[in-house]
Coordinates of C-alpha atoms in Angstrom, one line a residue:
Chain I
X1 CA 10.2 12.5 -38.2
X2 CA 8.3 9.3 -38.8
X3 CA 9.1 7.1 -35.7
X4 CA 9.2 8.4 -32.2
X5 CA 11.0 5.4 -30.5
X6 CA 13.7 5.2 -33.2
X7 CA 14.2 9.0 -33.2
X8 CA 14.9 8.9 -29.4
X9 CA 17.3 6.0 -29.8
X10 CA 19.1 7.9 -32.6
X11 CA 19.8 10.8 -30.2
X12 CA 21.2 8.2 -27.7
X13 CA 23.4 6.7 -30.3
X14 CA 24.7 10.0 -31.7
X15 CA 25.2 11.7 -28.3
X16 CA 24.9 9.2 -25.4
X17 CA 26.3 11.6 -22.8
X18 CA 23.7 14.3 -23.6
X19 CA 21.5 15.0 -20.6
X20 CA 17.9 13.9 -21.1
X21 CA 16.4 14.2 -17.6
X22 CA 17.0 16.4 -14.6
X23 CA 15.1 15.4 -11.5
X24 CA 15.9 18.0 -8.9
X25 CA 19.6 17.9 -9.8
X26 CA 19.8 14.2 -10.4
X27 CA 20.5 13.8 -14.1
X28 CA 20.3 11.0 -16.6
X29 CA 21.6 10.9 -20.1
X30 CA 20.2 9.7 -23.4
X31 CA 22.6 6.7 -23.0
X32 CA 21.0 5.9 -19.7
X33 CA 17.5 6.2 -21.2
X34 CA 18.4 3.8 -24.0
X35 CA 20.0 1.3 -21.7
X36 CA 17.3 1.4 -19.1
X37 CA 14.4 1.3 -21.6
X38 CA 16.0 -1.6 -23.4
X39 CA 16.4 -3.4 -20.1
X40 CA 12.6 -2.9 -19.4
X41 CA 11.7 -4.0 -22.9
X42 CA 13.9 -7.2 -22.6
X43 CA 12.3 -8.1 -19.3
X44 CA 8.8 -7.5 -20.6
X45 CA 9.3 -9.6 -23.7
X46 CA 10.4 -12.6 -21.6
X47 CA 7.2 -12.3 -19.6
X48 CA 5.2 -13.2 -22.7
X49 CA 2.2 -11.0 -22.0
X50 CA -0.7 -11.3 -24.4
X51 CA 0.0 -9.5 -27.6
X52 CA -1.0 -5.8 -27.4
X53 CA -2.1 -6.0 -23.8
X54 CA -1.6 -2.7 -22.0
X55 CA 0.6 -2.4 -18.9
X56 CA -0.3 -0.2 -15.9
X57 CA 2.6 1.9 -14.6
X58 CA 2.3 3.2 -11.1
X59 CA 4.7 6.0 -10.0
X60 CA 5.7 9.7 -9.9
X61 CA 7.9 11.7 -12.2
X62 CA 11.3 10.0 -11.8
X63 CA 13.6 9.0 -14.6
X64 CA 12.6 5.3 -14.1
X65 CA 9.0 6.2 -15.1
X66 CA 9.9 7.4 -18.6
X67 CA 12.5 4.7 -19.1
X68 CA 9.7 2.2 -18.3
X69 CA 7.2 3.9 -20.7
X70 CA 9.7 3.5 -23.5
X71 CA 10.5 0.0 -22.4
X72 CA 6.7 -0.9 -22.7
X73 CA 6.4 0.5 -26.2
X74 CA 9.7 -1.1 -27.4
X75 CA 8.2 -4.4 -26.2
X76 CA 5.0 -3.8 -28.2
X77 CA 2.7 -2.8 -25.3
X78 CA 0.9 0.4 -24.6
X79 CA 1.4 1.9 -21.1
X80 CA -1.2 3.3 -18.7
X81 CA 0.4 5.9 -16.5
X82 CA -1.2 6.1 -13.0
X83 CA 0.1 8.8 -10.6
X84 CA 1.1 7.3 -7.3
X85 CA -0.9 9.9 -5.4
X86 CA -4.1 8.2 -6.7
X87 CA -6.2 6.1 -4.4
X88 CA -6.3 2.3 -4.4
X89 CA -9.8 2.4 -5.9
X90 CA -8.6 4.1 -9.0
X91 CA -6.0 1.4 -9.6
X92 CA -8.6 -1.3 -9.2
X93 CA -11.0 0.4 -11.5
X94 CA -8.4 0.9 -14.2
X95 CA -7.5 -2.7 -14.0
X96 CA -11.1 -3.7 -14.3
X97 CA -11.5 -1.6 -17.5
X98 CA -8.1 -2.3 -19.1
X99 CA -7.9 -6.0 -18.2
X100 CA -4.2 -5.5 -17.7
X101 CA -2.4 -8.5 -16.2
X102 CA 0.7 -6.6 -15.2
X103 CA 1.3 -3.5 -13.1
X104 CA 4.8 -2.0 -12.9
X105 CA 5.4 -0.5 -9.5
X106 CA 7.9 2.3 -9.8
X107 CA 6.6 3.6 -6.5
X108 CA 5.2 1.3 -3.7
X109 CA 1.7 0.1 -4.5
X110 CA -1.2 0.7 -2.1
X111 CA -1.6 -2.1 0.4
X112 CA -4.6 -3.9 -1.2
X113 CA -5.2 -7.3 -2.8
X114 CA -4.9 -7.2 -6.6
X115 CA -6.1 -10.6 -7.8
X116 CA -4.9 -11.8 -11.2
X117 CA -2.3 -9.0 -11.4
X118 CA 1.5 -9.6 -11.6
X119 CA 3.7 -6.9 -10.1
X120 CA 7.0 -5.9 -11.6
X121 CA 9.5 -3.6 -9.8
X122 CA 12.6 -1.8 -11.0
X123 CA 14.7 -4.1 -8.8
X124 CA 13.4 -7.1 -10.9
X125 CA 14.8 -5.6 -14.0
X126 CA 18.6 -5.9 -14.2
X127 CA 20.6 -3.4 -16.2
X128 CA 21.8 -5.2 -19.3
X129 CA 22.8 -4.5 -22.9
X130 CA 20.6 -6.8 -24.9
X131 CA 19.8 -6.6 -28.5
X132 CA 16.2 -5.5 -29.0
X133 CA 14.1 -6.7 -31.9
X134 CA 12.9 -3.3 -33.2
X135 CA 10.1 -4.9 -35.3
X136 CA 8.1 -5.8 -32.2
X137 CA 7.8 -2.1 -31.1
X138 CA 4.6 -0.2 -31.1
X139 CA 4.1 1.4 -34.5
X140 CA 1.4 2.7 -36.9
X141 CA -2.0 2.4 -35.4
X142 CA -0.9 0.3 -32.4
X143 CA -1.7 2.0 -29.1
X144 CA 1.2 3.9 -27.6
X145 CA -0.3 5.1 -24.3
X146 CA -3.7 5.1 -22.6
X147 CA -4.8 7.9 -20.4
X148 CA -7.8 7.4 -18.1
X149 CA -10.2 10.3 -17.7
X150 CA -13.2 10.5 -15.5
X151 CA -16.5 8.8 -16.7
X152 CA -20.1 9.7 -15.9
X153 CA -21.1 6.5 -14.1
X154 CA -18.0 6.0 -12.0
X155 CA -16.3 3.9 -14.7
X156 CA -13.2 5.7 -16.0
X157 CA -12.6 5.9 -19.8
X158 CA -9.2 4.9 -21.2
X159 CA -8.3 7.1 -24.2
X160 CA -6.1 5.0 -26.6
X161 CA -3.5 7.1 -28.3
X162 CA -1.7 5.4 -31.1
X163 CA 1.9 5.9 -32.4
X164 CA 0.3 7.6 -35.4
X165 CA -1.7 10.0 -33.2
X166 CA 1.3 10.9 -31.1
X167 CA 3.5 11.4 -34.2
X168 CA 1.1 13.9 -35.7
X169 CA 1.0 15.8 -32.4
X170 CA 4.8 15.9 -31.8
X171 CA 5.6 16.9 -35.4
X172 CA 3.1 19.7 -35.1
X173 CA 4.5 21.0 -31.8
X174 CA 8.0 20.9 -33.1
X175 CA 7.2 23.0 -36.2
X176 CA 4.7 25.5 -35.0
X177 CA 5.9 27.0 -31.7
X178 CA 9.2 28.6 -32.8
X179 CA 11.0 26.4 -30.3
X180 CA 14.8 26.4 -29.9
X181 CA 16.7 23.6 -31.5
X182 CA 17.2 21.4 -28.5
X183 CA 14.7 22.8 -26.1
X184 CA 14.7 22.2 -22.3
X185 CA 11.2 21.7 -21.1
X186 CA 9.6 22.0 -17.7
X187 CA 7.7 18.9 -16.7
X188 CA 5.2 19.9 -14.0
X189 CA 2.1 17.9 -14.8
X190 CA 2.0 14.3 -13.6
X191 CA 2.4 11.6 -16.3
X192 CA -1.2 10.5 -15.8
X193 CA -2.2 13.9 -17.2
X194 CA -1.6 14.2 -20.9
X195 CA -0.4 17.8 -20.5
X196 CA 2.9 16.1 -19.6
X197 CA 3.1 14.7 -23.2
X198 CA 3.5 18.3 -24.4
X199 CA 6.9 18.3 -22.7
X200 CA 7.9 14.6 -22.9
X201 CA 8.1 13.6 -26.5
X202 CA 8.8 17.0 -28.2
X203 CA 11.9 17.2 -25.8
X204 CA 13.1 13.6 -26.2
X205 CA 12.8 13.5 -30.0
X206 CA 14.8 16.7 -30.5
X207 CA 17.6 15.9 -28.1
X208 CA 16.2 18.3 -25.5
X209 CA 16.1 18.0 -21.8
X210 CA 13.2 17.4 -19.3
X211 CA 13.5 19.5 -16.2
X212 CA 11.1 18.0 -13.6
X213 CA 9.2 19.9 -11.0
X214 CA 7.6 17.0 -9.1
X215 CA 4.0 17.0 -8.0
X216 CA 4.7 16.8 -4.2
X217 CA 7.0 19.8 -4.5
X218 CA 4.3 21.8 -6.2
X219 CA 1.8 20.9 -3.4
X220 CA 3.9 22.7 -0.8
X221 CA 4.6 26.4 -1.3
X222 CA 7.8 26.3 0.8
X223 CA 9.3 23.6 -1.4
X224 CA 7.9 25.0 -4.6
X225 CA 9.3 28.5 -4.1
X226 CA 12.6 27.1 -2.9
X227 CA 12.9 24.8 -6.0
X228 CA 11.4 26.8 -8.9
X229 CA 14.1 29.6 -8.9
X230 CA 16.8 27.0 -9.1
X231 CA 15.5 25.4 -12.3
X232 CA 16.6 26.5 -15.7
X233 CA 14.7 25.7 -18.9
X234 CA 13.5 27.3 -22.1
X235 CA 9.9 26.1 -22.4
X236 CA 7.3 26.3 -19.7
X237 CA 4.4 23.9 -20.1
X238 CA 1.5 24.1 -17.6
X239 CA -2.1 25.0 -16.9
X240 CA -2.8 28.7 -16.6
X241 CA -3.7 28.2 -12.9
X242 CA -0.3 26.7 -12.1
X243 CA 1.5 29.6 -13.7
X244 CA -0.7 32.0 -11.7
X245 CA 0.3 30.3 -8.5
X246 CA 4.0 31.0 -9.4
X247 CA 3.2 34.8 -9.5
X248 CA 3.3 34.6 -5.8
X249 CA 7.1 34.4 -6.1
X250 CA 8.5 37.8 -6.8
X251 CA 11.6 36.2 -8.4
X252 CA 9.5 34.5 -11.0
X253 CA 10.6 36.7 -13.8
X254 CA 13.0 36.9 -16.8
X255 CA 15.7 38.1 -14.4
X256 CA 15.7 34.8 -12.5
X257 CA 14.9 32.7 -15.6
X258 CA 16.8 34.3 -18.4
X259 CA 16.6 31.1 -20.6
X260 CA 12.8 30.9 -20.4
X261 CA 11.7 32.0 -23.9
X262 CA 8.4 30.1 -24.3
X263 CA 5.2 29.5 -22.4
X264 CA 2.8 26.8 -23.6
X265 CA -0.6 26.8 -21.9
X266 CA -3.2 24.1 -22.1
X267 CA -5.8 22.4 -20.1
X268 CA -8.1 25.3 -19.2
X269 CA -9.1 28.8 -20.3
X270 CA -6.2 31.2 -20.4
X271 CA -7.3 34.5 -18.8
X272 CA -6.5 37.8 -20.5
X273 CA -5.3 39.3 -17.2
X274 CA -2.8 36.5 -16.7
X275 CA -1.1 37.1 -20.0
X276 CA -0.8 40.8 -19.2
X277 CA 0.8 40.0 -15.9
X278 CA 3.1 37.4 -17.5
X279 CA 4.3 39.8 -20.2
X280 CA 5.3 42.2 -17.5
X281 CA 7.6 39.6 -15.9
X282 CA 8.8 38.0 -19.2
X283 CA 8.6 40.9 -21.7
X284 CA 10.3 39.0 -24.6
X285 CA 8.9 35.5 -24.2
X286 CA 6.5 33.8 -26.6
X287 CA 3.2 33.0 -25.0
X288 CA 1.1 30.4 -26.7
X289 CA -2.5 29.4 -25.9
X290 CA -3.5 25.9 -27.0
X291 CA -6.6 23.7 -26.9
X292 CA -7.4 20.1 -27.2
X293 CA -9.1 17.1 -25.6
X294 CA -7.1 14.0 -24.5
X295 CA -9.1 12.2 -27.2
X296 CA -7.2 14.2 -29.9
X297 CA -3.7 13.9 -28.4
X298 CA -3.1 16.8 -26.0
X299 CA -3.8 19.8 -28.3
X300 CA -5.0 20.6 -31.8
X301 CA -5.0 24.4 -31.9
X302 CA -2.5 27.0 -31.1
X303 CA -2.0 30.7 -31.3
X304 CA 0.7 33.1 -30.0
X305 CA -0.9 35.7 -27.7
X306 CA 0.6 38.9 -29.1
X307 CA 0.0 42.4 -28.1
X308 CA -2.4 42.7 -31.1
X309 CA -4.5 39.8 -29.9
X310 CA -4.5 41.1 -26.3
X311 CA -5.7 44.5 -27.6
X312 CA -8.4 43.0 -29.8
X313 CA -9.9 40.3 -27.6
X314 CA -11.0 40.3 -24.0
X315 CA -11.6 36.6 -24.0
X316 CA -8.6 35.0 -25.7
X317 CA -8.8 32.7 -28.7
X318 CA -7.8 29.1 -28.5
X319 CA -6.1 29.2 -31.8
X320 CA -5.8 27.8 -35.3
X321 CA -6.3 24.2 -36.1
X322 CA -3.2 22.2 -36.9
X323 CA -2.7 21.7 -40.6
X324 CA -3.6 18.0 -40.7
X325 CA -6.8 18.5 -38.7
X326 CA -10.3 19.8 -39.7
X327 CA -12.4 21.5 -37.1
X328 CA -16.1 21.9 -37.9
X329 CA -19.0 23.2 -35.9
X330 CA -22.1 21.1 -35.3
X331 CA -24.6 23.9 -35.1
X332 CA -27.4 21.8 -33.9
X333 CA -25.7 21.9 -30.5
X334 CA -24.9 25.0 -28.4
X335 CA -26.3 28.5 -28.7
X336 CA -26.9 30.6 -31.9
X337 CA -23.7 31.5 -33.8
X338 CA -21.7 28.7 -32.2
X339 CA -21.6 24.9 -32.3
X340 CA -20.1 21.8 -30.8
X341 CA -16.5 21.5 -32.0
X342 CA -15.9 18.3 -34.1
X343 CA -12.3 17.3 -34.7
X344 CA -11.1 15.2 -37.5
X345 CA -7.5 14.3 -38.2
X346 CA -4.6 11.9 -37.6
X347 CA -4.3 12.7 -34.0
X348 CA -7.9 11.7 -33.2
X349 CA -7.9 8.6 -31.0
X350 CA -9.5 5.3 -32.2
X351 CA -11.6 5.4 -29.0
X352 CA -12.0 4.2 -25.5
X353 CA -10.4 1.0 -24.4
X354 CA -12.9 -1.9 -24.0
X355 CA -15.8 0.6 -24.2
X356 CA -17.6 0.3 -27.6
X357 CA -20.6 2.1 -26.3
X358 CA -18.9 5.3 -25.2
X359 CA -16.6 5.1 -28.2
X360 CA -19.6 5.0 -30.6
X361 CA -21.2 7.9 -28.8
X362 CA -18.2 10.2 -29.2
X363 CA -16.3 9.0 -32.3
X364 CA -17.2 8.4 -35.9
X365 CA -15.6 8.0 -39.3
X366 CA -17.0 10.1 -42.2
X367 CA -17.5 8.3 -45.4
X368 CA -14.3 8.0 -47.3
X369 CA -12.2 9.5 -44.5
X370 CA -8.9 8.0 -43.3
X371 CA -9.1 9.6 -39.9
X372 CA -11.5 9.4 -37.0
X373 CA -13.7 12.3 -36.0
X374 CA -14.4 13.2 -32.3
X375 CA -17.3 15.1 -30.8
X376 CA -15.7 17.2 -28.1
X377 CA -18.7 18.4 -26.1
X378 CA -17.0 21.8 -26.2
X379 CA -18.9 24.7 -27.8
X380 CA -17.1 27.3 -29.8
X381 CA -17.1 29.6 -32.8
X382 CA -14.7 30.9 -35.5
X383 CA -13.7 34.5 -35.9
X384 CA -11.6 36.1 -38.6
X385 CA -9.3 33.7 -40.6
X386 CA -10.4 30.6 -38.9
X387 CA -9.3 31.7 -35.5
X388 CA -11.2 29.6 -33.0
X389 CA -12.8 30.6 -29.7
X390 CA -14.1 28.4 -26.9
X391 CA -17.4 29.3 -25.3
X392 CA -18.2 26.6 -22.9
X393 CA -19.4 23.0 -22.5
X394 CA -22.6 21.5 -23.9
X395 CA -22.7 19.0 -21.0
X396 CA -21.6 18.7 -17.3
X397 CA -17.9 18.4 -17.8
X398 CA -15.7 21.0 -16.2
X399 CA -12.0 21.8 -16.0
X400 CA -10.8 22.5 -12.5
X401 CA -7.1 23.4 -12.0
X402 CA -6.5 21.8 -15.3
X403 CA -8.1 18.5 -14.4
X404 CA -11.0 17.3 -16.5
X405 CA -14.0 16.3 -14.3
X406 CA -17.3 14.8 -15.2
X407 CA -19.6 16.3 -12.5
X408 CA -22.0 13.4 -13.0
X409 CA -19.3 11.0 -11.8
X410 CA -19.1 12.8 -8.4
X411 CA -22.9 13.0 -8.3
X412 CA -23.1 9.3 -8.9
X413 CA -20.9 8.5 -5.8
X414 CA -22.5 11.2 -3.6
X415 CA -25.9 9.8 -4.3
X416 CA -24.7 6.3 -3.4
X417 CA -24.1 7.5 0.1
X418 CA -26.7 6.4 2.7
X419 CA -26.9 10.0 4.0
X420 CA -27.8 11.5 0.7
X421 CA -31.1 11.6 -1.1
X422 CA -29.9 13.8 -3.9
X423 CA -26.4 15.2 -4.4
X424 CA -25.4 17.6 -7.2
X425 CA -21.9 19.1 -7.6
X426 CA -21.9 22.5 -9.2
X427 CA -18.8 24.5 -10.5
X428 CA -18.5 28.0 -9.1
X429 CA -17.0 30.3 -11.7
X430 CA -15.0 33.5 -11.2
X431 CA -15.1 36.5 -13.5
X432 CA -12.5 34.9 -15.9
X433 CA -14.9 32.0 -16.6
X434 CA -12.6 29.8 -14.6
X435 CA -13.9 27.2 -12.1
X436 CA -12.8 28.3 -8.7
X437 CA -14.5 25.8 -6.5
X438 CA -16.7 22.7 -6.6
X439 CA -19.8 23.1 -4.5
X440 CA -21.8 20.0 -3.5
X441 CA -25.5 20.8 -2.9
X442 CA -27.0 18.0 -0.8
X443 CA -30.5 17.0 0.1
X444 CA -30.3 14.5 2.9
X445 CA -32.3 11.3 3.4
X446 CA -35.0 11.4 6.1
X447 CA -32.9 9.2 8.3
X448 CA -29.8 11.4 8.1
X449 CA -31.7 14.7 8.9
X450 CA -31.0 15.9 12.4
X451 CA -28.8 12.9 13.1
X452 CA -25.5 14.7 12.6
X453 CA -24.2 18.3 12.6
X454 CA -23.4 19.8 9.2
X455 CA -19.7 19.6 10.1
X456 CA -20.0 15.9 10.9
X457 CA -21.9 15.3 7.7
X458 CA -19.3 17.0 5.6
X459 CA -16.6 15.1 7.3
X460 CA -18.3 11.8 6.5
X461 CA -19.1 12.7 2.9
X462 CA -15.6 13.8 2.3
X463 CA -14.1 10.7 3.8
X464 CA -16.3 8.4 1.7
X465 CA -15.6 10.4 -1.6
X466 CA -11.9 10.3 -0.8
X467 CA -12.0 6.5 -1.3
X468 CA -14.0 6.7 -4.6
X469 CA -12.8 9.6 -6.6
X470 CA -9.5 11.4 -7.3
X471 CA -8.5 14.0 -4.7
X472 CA -9.1 16.9 -7.1
X473 CA -12.7 15.8 -7.5
X474 CA -13.7 16.3 -3.9
X475 CA -15.9 19.4 -3.5
X476 CA -14.5 22.3 -1.4
X477 CA -18.0 23.2 -0.1
X478 CA -20.9 21.2 1.1
X479 CA -24.3 22.9 1.3
X480 CA -27.3 21.2 2.9
X481 CA -30.7 22.1 1.5
X482 CA -34.2 21.0 2.5
X483 CA -34.9 20.3 -1.2
X484 CA -33.1 20.5 -4.5
X485 CA -34.9 21.8 -7.6
X486 CA -36.6 19.0 -9.7
X487 CA -37.0 19.3 -13.4
X488 CA -40.0 18.2 -15.5
X489 CA -38.7 14.7 -16.0
X490 CA -38.6 14.1 -12.3
X491 CA -34.8 14.3 -11.9
X492 CA -32.8 16.9 -10.0
X493 CA -32.4 19.9 -12.3
X494 CA -28.6 20.1 -12.5
X495 CA -28.6 23.2 -14.7
X496 CA -30.8 25.0 -12.2
X497 CA -28.5 24.1 -9.3
X498 CA -25.5 25.3 -11.3
X499 CA -27.3 28.6 -12.0
X500 CA -28.2 29.1 -8.3
X501 CA -24.6 28.5 -7.2
X502 CA -23.4 31.2 -9.6
X503 CA -25.9 33.8 -8.7
Chain C
X1 CA -11.3 49.1 5.1
X2 CA -9.5 47.4 8.0
X3 CA -7.6 44.1 7.7
X4 CA -10.3 42.1 9.3
X5 CA -12.8 43.2 6.7
X6 CA -10.4 42.6 3.8
X7 CA -9.5 39.2 5.0
X8 CA -13.1 38.2 5.6
X9 CA -14.2 39.5 2.2
X10 CA -11.4 37.5 0.5
X11 CA -12.3 34.4 2.4
X12 CA -16.0 34.8 1.7
X13 CA -15.3 35.2 -2.0
X14 CA -13.2 32.0 -2.0
X15 CA -15.3 29.8 0.3
X16 CA -18.7 31.3 -0.2
X17 CA -19.1 31.5 3.6
X18 CA -19.2 34.4 6.0
X19 CA -16.6 33.4 8.7
X20 CA -17.2 36.5 10.9
X21 CA -18.4 34.4 13.8
X22 CA -16.0 31.5 13.2
X23 CA -12.7 33.4 13.6
X24 CA -10.8 30.5 15.2
X25 CA -12.0 27.8 12.9
X26 CA -9.3 25.8 11.1
X27 CA -10.2 26.4 7.5
X28 CA -7.7 23.9 6.1
X29 CA -8.9 21.2 8.5
X30 CA -12.5 21.6 7.6
X31 CA -11.7 21.6 3.9
X32 CA -12.9 25.2 3.1
X33 CA -9.5 26.1 1.7
X34 CA -7.3 23.7 -0.3
X35 CA -3.9 24.5 -1.6
X36 CA -5.1 26.1 -4.9
X37 CA -7.6 28.3 -3.0
X38 CA -4.9 29.3 -0.5
X39 CA -2.9 30.5 -3.5
X40 CA -5.8 32.6 -4.6
X41 CA -6.1 34.0 -1.1
X42 CA -2.4 35.1 -1.0
X43 CA -2.7 36.6 -4.5
X44 CA -5.7 38.6 -3.4
X45 CA -4.0 39.8 -0.2
X46 CA -1.0 40.8 -2.2
X47 CA -3.2 42.7 -4.6
X48 CA -5.5 44.4 -2.1
X49 CA -3.2 45.2 0.7
X50 CA 0.1 45.5 -1.2
X51 CA 1.8 43.1 1.2
X52 CA 4.5 40.7 0.0
X53 CA 3.9 37.2 1.5
X54 CA 7.3 35.4 1.9
X55 CA 6.1 32.3 0.2
X56 CA 9.3 30.4 0.6
X57 CA 8.7 30.6 4.4
X58 CA 5.0 29.9 4.1
X59 CA 3.8 27.7 7.0
X60 CA 0.2 26.6 6.7
X61 CA -0.2 26.4 10.5
X62 CA 0.3 30.2 10.7
X63 CA -2.5 30.8 8.3
X64 CA -5.0 28.3 9.4
X65 CA -7.8 30.4 10.9
X66 CA -9.3 33.8 10.0
X67 CA -7.7 35.3 13.2
X68 CA -4.3 33.9 12.4
X69 CA -4.5 35.3 8.8
X70 CA -5.4 38.8 10.2
X71 CA -2.5 38.6 12.7
X72 CA -0.1 37.5 9.9
X73 CA -1.3 40.2 7.5
X74 CA -0.9 42.9 10.2
X75 CA 2.6 41.8 11.1
X76 CA 3.6 41.7 7.4
X77 CA 2.3 45.3 7.0
X78 CA 4.6 46.5 9.7
X79 CA 7.7 45.1 8.0

């Protein structure tokens, strides 16, 4: 395959009645997808946005979302998916960074003033059958989508993924996971989280189906366990922690899901014990571990976790590099025998949108190379036959329930609060090296001491963080200390705090 | 070990706090337990006490305090 948009349209032309999308029983065909994405593209072209300007898309996981994504790229614009459970502040910050002039409101926008921003809603886009000029579509190194991750100073970073990046990823996934011919994929991750891309484009470019398990359903057990047994699909894509949650349901097994032949995990460390439990419930399924940062398009390594691997390794490998990608270790970073993972290949992003400083710090191009290299900040090492293992971070970034969090971003907002002199958020790990909880260690300002009870302080700090950071970044515990440890350079010793929390 | 001890141990492991003298505190309301942590709690209860929590009927209000959790666990054991 050499073009993602054209390949999806070809499926629609060959088999327009084929089901592409199943949202809790509401289905849409490839014909619908082509018609609706063409309608969006036509409307967007008439709006004459600045060439190459990205478009923000606010919504959940409905069919209209993906039709709109394709409409954007058909019209030559990258899309920025923003989950509609985000707070208004995030929308404002993403607009500031991206300089977008248009937001598409698939869901109702938060009730705030958005100066300089046009709003387009599905009702403004009539269903029509226009002829689309295919030459204007996103191609080559044009940006296809932009996913915003957390930044260290409160300013989110927009990772630009080009058509070429995405193509390299999708071709790899289609060839290296023993997938069925027209696979039906579970879509559980919100579209603002690039794990969703592991389902989205591999399914659509092979005439498969997307079976959606919406975010709000997964947030409520009752709904989750009423819904999950009803869904039928071949390929499970999620974080390890989400699958673990599903173990609560005794019907989550091959008996209830006979078609489920593949598990693809990404986004955080896959515990050995989880694969053992999974193999009991799904004895014949293929279970794959994968690894990759958003900056290198979802994932760049994969390995099937076989009985051999389980027997051999207590801490599971993250896999082998995809054929078009080189992974090297920068041994000046990290502990002896390991190094920082440096990725080079066609799926490595060109950098962060409108942020040359951060781009320069993380990306580089080796002399004579055609692809970018990216410094992951992850430490790892190779075992036999280039099998890669992850060993930790070299900075203060963590993965919590699959979400990537820069702890320093939370610290930044905590310390802005009038009640707080120093605030440091530390991850608490369980025995599987998984972050189980975020703990905020707080030294109060003089003025705040004795003024409020701890319960009242926690309530106030939570309420103010809720306006500034994503819900998954709010610490579960707040601990008040008379003084935090100070390092030699006069700053709070974050490493020391993290150590103390994990004692 | 009695149910109270098991429940308090599991909660202490998840929240890092000893809730023995706060048996009627709403642990969802005060943010000690979020949805992912409540999953961990149920998985641990399942593992340690061998009870099957009927998750499709899970009602957060019935599990909101240490005392309520103990009552729930005890009634599930009798089933």
